[in-house]
PDB file of C-alpha atoms in Angstrom:
ATOM      1  CA  GLN A   1    -119.885  96.149 180.998  1.00 89.00           C
ATOM      2  CA  VAL A   2    -118.327  96.996 184.331  1.00 93.00           C
ATOM      3  CA  GLN A   3    -114.561  97.184 184.554  1.00 97.00           C
ATOM      4  CA  LEU A   4    -112.471  97.802 187.635  1.00 98.00           C
ATOM      5  CA  VAL A   5    -108.738  98.329 187.225  1.00 97.00           C
ATOM      6  CA  GLU A   6    -106.456  98.563 190.237  1.00 97.00           C
ATOM      7  CA  SER A   7    -103.040 100.135 190.497  1.00 97.00           C
ATOM      8  CA  GLY A   8    -100.596 101.236 193.163  1.00 97.00           C
ATOM      9  CA  GLY A   9     -99.553  98.020 194.835  1.00 96.00           C
ATOM     10  CA  GLY A  10     -95.959  97.184 195.601  1.00 98.00           C
ATOM     11  CA  SER A  11     -93.441  96.224 198.249  1.00 98.00           C
ATOM     12  CA  VAL A  12     -92.776  98.379 201.266  1.00 98.00           C
ATOM     13  CA  GLN A  13     -91.154  98.044 204.663  1.00 98.00           C
ATOM     14  CA  ALA A  14     -93.216  97.952 207.815  1.00 98.00           C
ATOM     15  CA  GLY A  15     -94.269 101.443 208.815  1.00 98.00           C
ATOM     16  CA  GLY A  16     -94.390 102.615 205.231  1.00 98.00           C
ATOM     17  CA  SER A  17     -97.299 103.790 203.108  1.00 98.00           C
ATOM     18  CA  LEU A  18     -98.970 102.933 199.838  1.00 98.00           C
ATOM     19  CA  ARG A  19    -101.884 104.360 197.922  1.00 98.00           C
ATOM     20  CA  LEU A  20    -104.073 102.090 195.831  1.00 98.00           C
ATOM     21  CA  SER A  21    -106.331 103.307 193.037  1.00 98.00           C
ATOM     22  CA  CYS A  22    -109.259 101.657 191.299  1.00 98.00           C
ATOM     23  CA  ALA A  23    -110.527 103.126 188.043  1.00 98.00           C
ATOM     24  CA  ALA A  24    -114.102 102.129 187.288  1.00 96.00           C
ATOM     25  CA  SER A  25    -116.149 102.165 184.139  1.00 95.00           C
ATOM     26  CA  GLY A  26    -119.636 100.940 183.355  1.00 93.00           C
ATOM     27  CA  LEU A  27    -121.161 101.557 186.799  1.00 87.00           C
ATOM     28  CA  THR A  28    -124.478 103.063 185.813  1.00 80.00           C
ATOM     29  CA  ARG A  29    -126.817 102.450 188.741  1.00 80.00           C
ATOM     30  CA  SER A  30    -127.783 105.362 190.943  1.00 75.00           C
ATOM     31  CA  ARG A  31    -126.440 103.831 194.131  1.00 88.00           C
ATOM     32  CA  TYR A  32    -123.777 101.313 194.827  1.00 91.00           C
ATOM     33  CA  CYS A  33    -121.049 100.331 197.226  1.00 96.00           C
ATOM     34  CA  TRP A  34    -117.477  99.761 196.264  1.00 96.00           C
ATOM     35  CA  GLY A  35    -114.450  98.904 198.250  1.00 98.00           C
ATOM     36  CA  TRP A  36    -111.267  96.948 198.794  1.00 98.00           C
ATOM     37  CA  PHE A  37    -110.951  93.301 199.676  1.00 98.00           C
ATOM     38  CA  ARG A  38    -107.810  91.481 200.736  1.00 98.00           C
ATOM     39  CA  GLN A  39    -106.996  87.975 199.605  1.00 97.00           C
ATOM     40  CA  VAL A  40    -104.282  85.960 201.326  1.00 97.00           C
ATOM     41  CA  SER A  41    -103.466  82.428 200.250  1.00 94.00           C
ATOM     42  CA  GLY A  42    -105.165  79.912 202.515  1.00 93.00           C
ATOM     43  CA  LYS A  43    -107.475  82.454 204.103  1.00 95.00           C
ATOM     44  CA  ALA A  44    -110.945  83.712 203.337  1.00 94.00           C
ATOM     45  CA  ARG A  45    -111.201  86.915 201.377  1.00 94.00           C
ATOM     46  CA  GLU A  46    -111.716  89.850 203.738  1.00 96.00           C
ATOM     47  CA  ALA A  47    -113.451  93.174 203.229  1.00 97.00           C
ATOM     48  CA  VAL A  48    -110.899  95.797 204.235  1.00 98.00           C
ATOM     49  CA  ALA A  49    -112.767  99.020 203.501  1.00 98.00           C
ATOM     50  CA  ILE A  50    -116.041  99.885 201.798  1.00 98.00           C
ATOM     51  CA  ILE A  51    -117.660 103.179 200.845  1.00 97.00           C
ATOM     52  CA  GLU A  52    -121.146 103.904 199.636  1.00 95.00           C
ATOM     53  CA  ARG A  53    -120.811 106.060 196.571  1.00 91.00           C
ATOM     54  CA  SER A  54    -123.667 108.526 197.020  1.00 89.00           C
ATOM     55  CA  GLY A  55    -123.772 109.119 200.772  1.00 87.00           C
ATOM     56  CA  GLY A  56    -120.139 108.476 201.515  1.00 90.00           C
ATOM     57  CA  SER A  57    -120.660 106.196 204.498  1.00 94.00           C
ATOM     58  CA  VAL A  58    -117.617 104.038 205.171  1.00 97.00           C
ATOM     59  CA  TYR A  59    -116.746 100.720 206.751  1.00 98.00           C
ATOM     60  CA  TYR A  60    -113.326  99.484 207.895  1.00 98.00           C
ATOM     61  CA  THR A  61    -112.340  96.130 209.229  1.00 98.00           C
ATOM     62  CA  ASP A  62    -111.010  96.484 212.772  1.00 98.00           C
ATOM     63  CA  SER A  63    -107.392  95.707 211.919  1.00 98.00           C
ATOM     64  CA  VAL A  64    -106.993  98.742 209.644  1.00 98.00           C
ATOM     65  CA  LYS A  65    -108.961 101.383 211.545  1.00 98.00           C
ATOM     66  CA  GLY A  66    -106.868 104.481 212.114  1.00 98.00           C
ATOM     67  CA  ARG A  67    -104.308 103.429 209.504  1.00 98.00           C
ATOM     68  CA  PHE A  68    -106.208 103.088 206.224  1.00 98.00           C
ATOM     69  CA  THR A  69    -108.474 105.643 204.572  1.00 98.00           C
ATOM     70  CA  ILE A  70    -110.880 104.891 201.749  1.00 98.00           C
ATOM     71  CA  SER A  71    -111.949 107.729 199.497  1.00 97.00           C
ATOM     72  CA  GLN A  72    -113.467 108.329 196.105  1.00 96.00           C
ATOM     73  CA  ASP A  73    -113.393 110.819 193.281  1.00 95.00           C
ATOM     74  CA  ASN A  74    -116.841 110.434 191.792  1.00 90.00           C
ATOM     75  CA  PRO A  75    -116.343 112.593 188.652  1.00 91.00           C
ATOM     76  CA  LYS A  76    -113.313 110.472 187.839  1.00 93.00           C
ATOM     77  CA  ASN A  77    -115.008 107.208 188.878  1.00 94.00           C
ATOM     78  CA  THR A  78    -111.949 106.356 190.904  1.00 97.00           C
ATOM     79  CA  LEU A  79    -111.647 104.720 194.287  1.00 97.00           C
ATOM     80  CA  TYR A  80    -108.611 105.057 196.536  1.00 98.00           C
ATOM     81  CA  LEU A  81    -107.160 103.327 199.551  1.00 98.00           C
ATOM     82  CA  GLU A  82    -104.518 105.238 201.483  1.00 98.00           C
ATOM     83  CA  MET A  83    -102.566 102.782 203.610  1.00 98.00           C
ATOM     84  CA  ASN A  84    -100.302 104.105 206.343  1.00 98.00           C
ATOM     85  CA  SER A  85     -98.278 102.465 209.116  1.00 98.00           C
ATOM     86  CA  LEU A  86     -98.289  99.263 207.138  1.00 98.00           C
ATOM     87  CA  LYS A  87     -97.683  95.998 208.942  1.00 98.00           C
ATOM     88  CA  PRO A  88     -96.527  92.615 207.603  1.00 98.00           C
ATOM     89  CA  GLU A  89    -100.019  91.260 208.283  1.00 97.00           C
ATOM     90  CA  ASP A  90    -101.386  93.738 205.730  1.00 98.00           C
ATOM     91  CA  THR A  91     -99.675  91.720 203.010  1.00 98.00           C
ATOM     92  CA  GLY A  92    -102.004  90.292 200.394  1.00 98.00           C
ATOM     93  CA  GLU A  93    -103.679  90.860 197.077  1.00 98.00           C
ATOM     94  CA  TYR A  94    -105.972  93.853 197.237  1.00 98.00           C
ATOM     95  CA  VAL A  95    -108.966  93.626 194.978  1.00 98.00           C
ATOM     96  CA  CYS A  96    -111.401  96.381 194.101  1.00 98.00           C
ATOM     97  CA  ALA A  97    -115.044  95.316 194.018  1.00 98.00           C
ATOM     98  CA  ALA A  98    -118.447  96.912 193.527  1.00 97.00           C
ATOM     99  CA  ARG A  99    -122.113  96.128 193.874  1.00 95.00           C
ATOM    100  CA  ASP A 100    -125.266  98.061 193.176  1.00 91.00           C
ATOM    101  CA  CYS A 101    -127.847  98.242 195.922  1.00 87.00           C
ATOM    102  CA  LEU A 102    -131.359  99.370 196.800  1.00 79.00           C
ATOM    103  CA  SER A 103    -131.419 103.029 197.760  1.00 72.00           C
ATOM    104  CA  SER A 104    -133.319 102.405 200.985  1.00 76.00           C
ATOM    105  CA  LEU A 105    -130.795  99.880 202.234  1.00 79.00           C
ATOM    106  CA  CYS A 106    -127.569 101.207 200.820  1.00 89.00           C
ATOM    107  CA  SER A 107    -124.824 101.999 203.278  1.00 93.00           C
ATOM    108  CA  ALA A 108    -121.285 100.838 203.810  1.00 94.00           C
ATOM    109  CA  ASP A 109    -122.331  98.841 206.871  1.00 92.00           C
ATOM    110  CA  THR A 110    -125.138  97.000 205.062  1.00 91.00           C
ATOM    111  CA  CYS A 111    -122.827  96.317 202.137  1.00 93.00           C
ATOM    112  CA  SER A 112    -120.112  95.003 204.466  1.00 92.00           C
ATOM    113  CA  ALA A 113    -122.588  92.556 205.972  1.00 90.00           C
ATOM    114  CA  ARG A 114    -123.330  91.042 202.564  1.00 90.00           C
ATOM    115  CA  THR A 115    -119.985  90.876 200.819  1.00 91.00           C
ATOM    116  CA  GLY A 116    -121.217  87.921 198.771  1.00 92.00           C
ATOM    117  CA  ASP A 117    -123.404  90.375 196.869  1.00 93.00           C
ATOM    118  CA  PHE A 118    -120.428  92.164 195.351  1.00 96.00           C
ATOM    119  CA  ARG A 119    -120.736  91.278 191.668  1.00 95.00           C
ATOM    120  CA  PHE A 120    -117.966  93.205 189.988  1.00 96.00           C
ATOM    121  CA  TRP A 121    -114.314  92.514 190.680  1.00 97.00           C
ATOM    122  CA  GLY A 122    -110.993  93.803 189.504  1.00 98.00           C
ATOM    123  CA  GLN A 123    -107.938  91.639 188.970  1.00 97.00           C
ATOM    124  CA  GLY A 124    -106.143  92.796 192.081  1.00 97.00           C
ATOM    125  CA  THR A 125    -102.853  94.387 192.993  1.00 98.00           C
ATOM    126  CA  GLN A 126    -100.279  92.828 195.295  1.00 98.00           C
ATOM    127  CA  VAL A 127     -99.178  94.556 198.476  1.00 98.00           C
ATOM    128  CA  THR A 128     -96.180  93.109 200.299  1.00 98.00           C
ATOM    129  CA  VAL A 129     -95.028  94.509 203.630  1.00 98.00           C
ATOM    130  CA  SER A 130     -91.704  93.312 204.971  1.00 98.00           C
ATOM    131  CA  ILE A 131     -90.217  93.614 208.421  1.00 95.00           C
TER     132      ILE A 131
END
């Protein structure tokens, strides 16, 4: 059984930083993507950053490029999202998600194009950025 548990959310002023963590268990396939999605009430869920576990390829949505960094500690099965220069529009619930994938087609870009294939989801952690 796959479990994803997020931590690290909170409230911060614009320009501040936060670091999110996602501890995973039960991910047994040889290759998979995992990443962070943002959910804002009234809007579609958005893939913020994705990383392919084996090769390390990454994807970022345009609005966070240069400010957010996704990383992973594979021995610890932990995913991170370092968020700097936070803006009020970054506010939302950040959810960790994962999906296994075919080795020949597994990259962060291919995973970002098929976010509906993410099967495993955490419960989310709230990030609130105030002016």
